[in-house]
Amino acid sequence: MKAVEVDCVEHVYPDGTRALCGARLEVEEGESVAILGPNGSGKTTLILHINGTLLPHEGEVRIFGKSVSRRNLDWVRRTVGVVFQNSDDQLFMPTVFEDVAFGPLNIMPREEALREAESAMEELGITELRDRIPHFLSGGQKRLVAIAGVIAMKPRILVLDEPTIGLDFESRERIIWVLSQLKECHGLTLIFSTFDVEIVPLLADKVVVLKNGRVAYQGDVRGALTNVKLLREARLDQPPYVKLAEELGLNEKPLTLKEASALFSRIIKSNV
């Protein structure tokens, strides 16, 4: 079943900027999709259409077959949870627990909402932050709290705008692990925008590349990340292991450390 369908969507901002120009996108239920593209390509605008924060001037967005409109925005926003690039945009309550529980309390009976908030915090390993003031948390902790607040509302689709931007190595690795676990354990449909090409093969089943508000590529991860021309147009660097393989003149292009390790082990053994 298709979780998301973006059908010829056009969006023009009040200042006349055309952010989406006939954008098309299909995401199957349970699929994980990475959205790549340079600044100004329409990534964030596309994400905001998926949960109805923005509505198209032309075209249609469908969530599980239902057209997104002003009439069903409550249902859309319960179904599609969004984690913004700047976590401070989502954290505004006096304590972490109150922040995580805020969304559920608006759509569930109180007991259920508090239970879901507790469960989300436990699942993301942030129970010890319960009584902390969100403003004073680290960037990685804020990102986890923002994700917990969305997960507590039990969405079927999780959308994230640049989930690892500005994080140190440890926080980045933890976010990658958390998203992998959420997808595996809950069967979530996952959509995320990123400039961090290294996380794409770790999380995504499919890649979408935006250019000037249009989908320039929609297909498999390997096809995208080994296409030098496509990456240059998206102002993205190649993944480091792909670049290393090209420097060494190898035909096989590993996308991850695991693939690179296996490749070089085979090369070493074959030359012994």
CSV table of C-alpha atoms in Angstrom, one decimal:
chain,number,residue,atom,x,y,z
A,1,MET,CA,0.0,0.0,0.0
A,2,LYS,CA,1.2,3.5,-0.8
A,3,ALA,CA,1.8,5.5,2.4
A,4,VAL,CA,2.5,8.8,0.5
A,5,GLU,CA,1.7,10.0,-3.0
A,6,VAL,CA,2.8,13.5,-4.1
A,7,ASP,CA,1.2,14.1,-7.4
A,8,CYS,CA,2.3,17.0,-9.6
A,9,VAL,CA,2.6,19.3,-6.6
A,10,GLU,CA,3.3,23.0,-7.2
A,11,HIS,CA,4.0,25.5,-4.4
A,12,VAL,CA,4.7,29.2,-4.6
A,13,TYR,CA,5.6,31.2,-1.5
A,14,PRO,CA,4.1,34.7,-1.0
A,15,ASP,CA,7.3,36.4,-2.2
A,16,GLY,CA,6.9,34.6,-5.6
A,17,THR,CA,9.5,31.9,-4.9
A,18,ARG,CA,8.5,28.7,-6.7
A,19,ALA,CA,9.6,26.0,-4.4
A,20,LEU,CA,8.0,22.9,-5.9
A,21,CYS,CA,7.4,22.5,-9.7
A,22,GLY,CA,5.3,19.5,-10.5
A,23,ALA,CA,7.0,17.3,-7.8
A,24,ARG,CA,6.1,13.6,-7.9
A,25,LEU,CA,6.9,11.1,-5.2
A,26,GLU,CA,5.6,7.7,-4.1
A,27,VAL,CA,6.5,6.0,-0.8
A,28,GLU,CA,5.3,2.5,0.0
A,29,GLU,CA,4.1,1.6,3.5
A,30,GLY,CA,7.1,0.6,5.6
A,31,GLU,CA,9.6,2.0,3.2
A,32,SER,CA,12.5,4.3,4.2
A,33,VAL,CA,13.2,7.2,1.8
A,34,ALA,CA,16.1,9.7,1.9
A,35,ILE,CA,15.4,13.1,0.2
A,36,LEU,CA,18.6,14.8,-1.1
A,37,GLY,CA,19.2,18.1,-2.8
A,38,PRO,CA,21.0,21.4,-2.6
A,39,ASN,CA,19.7,24.3,-0.5
A,40,GLY,CA,16.7,25.8,-2.2
A,41,SER,CA,15.8,22.6,-4.0
A,42,GLY,CA,12.5,22.2,-2.1
A,43,LYS,CA,13.3,19.5,0.4
A,44,THR,CA,11.8,21.2,3.5
A,45,THR,CA,8.8,22.5,1.4
A,46,LEU,CA,8.1,18.9,0.3
A,47,ILE,CA,8.3,17.6,3.8
A,48,LEU,CA,5.8,20.2,5.0
A,49,HIS,CA,3.4,19.2,2.4
A,50,ILE,CA,3.4,15.6,3.6
A,51,ASN,CA,1.9,16.5,6.9
A,52,GLY,CA,-0.3,19.3,5.7
A,53,THR,CA,1.7,22.2,7.2
A,54,LEU,CA,1.7,23.5,3.7
A,55,LEU,CA,-1.0,22.8,1.1
A,56,PRO,CA,-0.2,22.7,-2.7
A,57,HIS,CA,-1.3,25.4,-5.0
A,58,GLU,CA,-1.7,22.8,-7.7
A,59,GLY,CA,-1.5,19.0,-7.6
A,60,GLU,CA,-2.4,16.6,-4.7
A,61,VAL,CA,-0.8,14.9,-1.7
A,62,ARG,CA,-2.4,11.6,-0.6
A,63,ILE,CA,-1.7,9.8,2.7
A,64,PHE,CA,-2.7,6.2,2.6
A,65,GLY,CA,-5.0,7.1,-0.3
A,66,LYS,CA,-6.7,10.1,1.4
A,67,SER,CA,-6.2,13.5,-0.2
A,68,VAL,CA,-4.7,16.0,2.2
A,69,SER,CA,-7.0,19.0,2.7
A,70,ARG,CA,-8.0,21.5,5.3
A,71,ARG,CA,-10.9,19.2,6.2
A,72,ASN,CA,-8.8,16.3,7.4
A,73,LEU,CA,-5.7,18.0,8.8
A,74,ASP,CA,-6.2,16.6,12.3
A,75,TRP,CA,-6.1,13.1,10.9
A,76,VAL,CA,-3.1,13.8,8.7
A,77,ARG,CA,-1.1,15.3,11.5
A,78,ARG,CA,-1.8,12.3,13.8
A,79,THR,CA,-0.8,9.9,11.0
A,80,VAL,CA,2.3,11.8,9.9
A,81,GLY,CA,4.7,12.9,12.6
A,82,VAL,CA,7.3,15.5,11.8
A,83,VAL,CA,10.6,16.2,13.5
A,84,PHE,CA,11.9,19.6,12.5
A,85,GLN,CA,15.6,20.5,11.8
A,86,ASN,CA,15.7,22.9,14.7
A,87,SER,CA,14.6,20.9,17.8
A,88,ASP,CA,14.0,24.2,19.7
A,89,ASP,CA,11.0,24.8,17.4
A,90,GLN,CA,9.3,21.8,19.1
A,91,LEU,CA,10.5,22.0,22.7
A,92,PHE,CA,8.7,24.7,24.7
A,93,MET,CA,7.4,23.1,27.9
A,94,PRO,CA,9.1,23.5,31.4
A,95,THR,CA,10.3,19.8,31.5
A,96,VAL,CA,11.2,17.0,29.1
A,97,PHE,CA,8.3,14.8,30.2
A,98,GLU,CA,5.8,17.7,29.8
A,99,ASP,CA,7.2,18.2,26.3
A,100,VAL,CA,6.9,14.6,25.3
A,101,ALA,CA,3.4,14.3,26.7
A,102,PHE,CA,2.2,17.6,25.2
A,103,GLY,CA,1.1,16.1,21.8
A,104,PRO,CA,-0.5,12.9,23.2
A,105,LEU,CA,-2.5,14.9,25.7
A,106,ASN,CA,-4.1,16.8,22.8
A,107,ILE,CA,-5.3,13.7,21.1
A,108,MET,CA,-5.7,10.9,23.7
A,109,PRO,CA,-7.3,10.4,27.1
A,110,ARG,CA,-4.9,11.6,29.9
A,111,GLU,CA,-4.0,8.2,31.2
A,112,GLU,CA,-3.2,6.8,27.8
A,113,ALA,CA,-1.2,10.0,26.8
A,114,LEU,CA,1.0,9.8,29.9
A,115,ARG,CA,1.6,6.1,29.4
A,116,GLU,CA,2.6,6.7,25.8
A,117,ALA,CA,4.9,9.5,26.8
A,118,GLU,CA,6.6,7.3,29.4
A,119,SER,CA,6.9,4.5,26.9
A,120,ALA,CA,8.5,6.7,24.2
A,121,MET,CA,11.0,8.1,26.6
A,122,GLU,CA,12.0,4.6,27.8
A,123,GLU,CA,12.3,3.3,24.2
A,124,LEU,CA,14.6,6.2,23.2
A,125,GLY,CA,16.6,5.8,26.5
A,126,ILE,CA,15.9,9.3,27.8
A,127,THR,CA,14.0,8.5,31.0
A,128,GLU,CA,16.8,10.1,33.1
A,129,LEU,CA,16.0,13.4,31.4
A,130,ARG,CA,12.4,13.4,32.5
A,131,ASP,CA,12.6,16.4,34.9
A,132,ARG,CA,15.3,18.4,33.0
A,133,ILE,CA,14.6,21.7,31.3
A,134,PRO,CA,14.7,21.2,27.5
A,135,HIS,CA,16.4,24.5,26.8
A,136,PHE,CA,19.6,23.3,28.7
A,137,LEU,CA,20.0,19.9,27.0
A,138,SER,CA,22.6,19.1,24.4
A,139,GLY,CA,21.8,19.1,20.7
A,140,GLY,CA,21.6,15.4,20.6
A,141,GLN,CA,19.4,15.2,23.7
A,142,LYS,CA,17.1,17.8,22.3
A,143,ARG,CA,16.8,15.8,19.0
A,144,LEU,CA,15.9,12.6,21.0
A,145,VAL,CA,13.3,14.5,23.0
A,146,ALA,CA,11.7,15.9,19.9
A,147,ILE,CA,11.6,12.4,18.3
A,148,ALA,CA,10.1,11.0,21.5
A,149,GLY,CA,7.3,13.6,21.5
A,150,VAL,CA,6.4,12.6,18.0
A,151,ILE,CA,6.6,8.9,18.6
A,152,ALA,CA,4.4,9.2,21.6
A,153,MET,CA,1.6,10.3,19.3
A,154,LYS,CA,1.9,6.9,17.5
A,155,PRO,CA,2.2,8.1,13.9
A,156,ARG,CA,2.3,5.6,11.0
A,157,ILE,CA,4.7,7.9,9.1
A,158,LEU,CA,7.8,9.6,10.6
A,159,VAL,CA,9.3,12.5,8.7
A,160,LEU,CA,12.5,14.2,9.7
A,161,ASP,CA,14.2,17.3,8.3
A,162,GLU,CA,18.0,16.8,8.6
A,163,PRO,CA,18.0,14.5,11.6
A,164,THR,CA,21.8,14.4,12.1
A,165,ILE,CA,22.6,18.0,11.3
A,166,GLY,CA,24.9,19.8,13.9
A,167,LEU,CA,25.4,16.7,16.0
A,168,ASP,CA,28.7,15.3,17.3
A,169,PHE,CA,29.7,11.7,16.4
A,170,GLU,CA,28.2,10.0,19.4
A,171,SER,CA,24.9,11.8,19.1
A,172,ARG,CA,24.8,11.1,15.4
A,173,GLU,CA,25.4,7.4,15.9
A,174,ARG,CA,22.7,7.3,18.5
A,175,ILE,CA,20.1,9.0,16.3
A,176,ILE,CA,20.9,6.5,13.5
A,177,TRP,CA,20.5,3.6,15.9
A,178,VAL,CA,17.2,5.0,17.2
A,179,LEU,CA,15.7,5.5,13.8
A,180,SER,CA,16.7,2.0,12.7
A,181,GLN,CA,15.1,0.5,15.8
A,182,LEU,CA,11.9,2.5,15.4
A,183,LYS,CA,11.6,1.4,11.8
A,184,GLU,CA,12.2,-2.2,12.6
A,185,CYS,CA,10.1,-2.5,15.8
A,186,HIS,CA,7.1,-0.3,14.7
A,187,GLY,CA,7.1,-0.9,10.9
A,188,LEU,CA,7.1,2.9,10.5
A,189,THR,CA,7.3,4.5,7.1
A,190,LEU,CA,10.4,6.8,7.4
A,191,ILE,CA,11.1,9.9,5.2
A,192,PHE,CA,14.1,12.1,5.9
A,193,SER,CA,16.0,14.9,4.2
A,194,THR,CA,19.7,15.1,4.7
A,195,PHE,CA,23.1,16.3,3.4
A,196,ASP,CA,24.8,13.5,5.3
A,197,VAL,CA,25.3,11.0,2.6
A,198,GLU,CA,26.9,8.5,4.9
A,199,ILE,CA,23.7,7.9,6.8
A,200,VAL,CA,21.7,7.2,3.6
A,201,PRO,CA,22.7,3.6,3.1
A,202,LEU,CA,22.3,2.9,6.8
A,203,LEU,CA,18.7,4.0,6.9
A,204,ALA,CA,17.2,4.3,3.4
A,205,ASP,CA,15.6,1.8,1.0
A,206,LYS,CA,15.2,4.5,-1.7
A,207,VAL,CA,16.6,7.9,-2.6
A,208,VAL,CA,14.8,10.9,-4.0
A,209,VAL,CA,16.9,13.8,-5.4
A,210,LEU,CA,15.3,17.2,-5.8
A,211,LYS,CA,16.6,19.9,-8.1
A,212,ASN,CA,14.8,23.2,-8.6
A,213,GLY,CA,11.6,21.9,-7.1
A,214,ARG,CA,11.4,18.8,-9.3
A,215,VAL,CA,12.3,15.2,-8.6
A,216,ALA,CA,15.5,14.6,-10.6
A,217,TYR,CA,15.9,11.0,-9.4
A,218,GLN,CA,13.8,8.5,-7.6
A,219,GLY,CA,15.3,5.0,-7.2
A,220,ASP,CA,17.7,2.7,-5.4
A,221,VAL,CA,20.3,3.9,-2.9
A,222,ARG,CA,23.3,2.5,-4.7
A,223,GLY,CA,22.3,4.0,-8.0
A,224,ALA,CA,22.1,7.4,-6.4
A,225,LEU,CA,25.2,7.3,-4.3
A,226,THR,CA,27.5,6.0,-7.1
A,227,ASN,CA,26.3,8.5,-9.7
A,228,VAL,CA,28.9,11.3,-9.6
A,229,LYS,CA,27.0,13.6,-11.9
A,230,LEU,CA,23.8,13.3,-9.9
A,231,LEU,CA,25.6,14.0,-6.6
A,232,ARG,CA,27.4,17.0,-8.1
A,233,GLU,CA,24.1,18.5,-9.3
A,234,ALA,CA,22.7,18.0,-5.8
A,235,ARG,CA,25.9,19.7,-4.4
A,236,LEU,CA,26.7,16.6,-2.4
A,237,ASP,CA,30.0,14.8,-2.0
A,238,GLN,CA,30.3,11.1,-2.7
A,239,PRO,CA,30.3,8.7,0.3
A,240,PRO,CA,33.9,8.3,1.5
A,241,TYR,CA,34.1,4.6,0.6
A,242,VAL,CA,32.8,5.1,-2.9
A,243,LYS,CA,35.4,7.9,-3.4
A,244,LEU,CA,38.2,5.6,-2.0
A,245,ALA,CA,37.2,2.8,-4.4
A,246,GLU,CA,37.2,5.2,-7.3
A,247,GLU,CA,40.7,6.5,-6.3
A,248,LEU,CA,41.9,2.9,-6.3
A,249,GLY,CA,40.4,2.2,-9.6
A,250,LEU,CA,38.0,-0.5,-8.2
A,251,ASN,CA,34.8,-1.4,-10.1
A,252,GLU,CA,33.0,-2.4,-6.9
A,253,LYS,CA,31.8,0.7,-4.9
A,254,PRO,CA,31.1,0.0,-1.2
A,255,LEU,CA,28.6,2.3,0.5
A,256,THR,CA,29.3,1.4,4.1
A,257,LEU,CA,32.2,0.5,6.4
A,258,LYS,CA,30.9,-3.1,6.5
A,259,GLU,CA,30.8,-3.3,2.7
A,260,ALA,CA,34.3,-1.7,2.4
A,261,SER,CA,35.7,-4.1,5.0
A,262,ALA,CA,34.4,-7.1,3.1
A,263,LEU,CA,35.7,-5.8,-0.2
A,264,PHE,CA,39.2,-5.1,1.0
A,265,SER,CA,39.4,-8.4,2.9
A,266,ARG,CA,38.6,-10.2,-0.4
A,267,ILE,CA,41.2,-8.2,-2.2
A,268,ILE,CA,43.9,-8.9,0.4
A,269,LYS,CA,43.1,-12.7,0.4
A,270,SER,CA,43.2,-12.9,-3.4
A,271,ASN,CA,46.7,-11.3,-3.4
A,272,VAL,CA,48.1,-13.5,-0.7
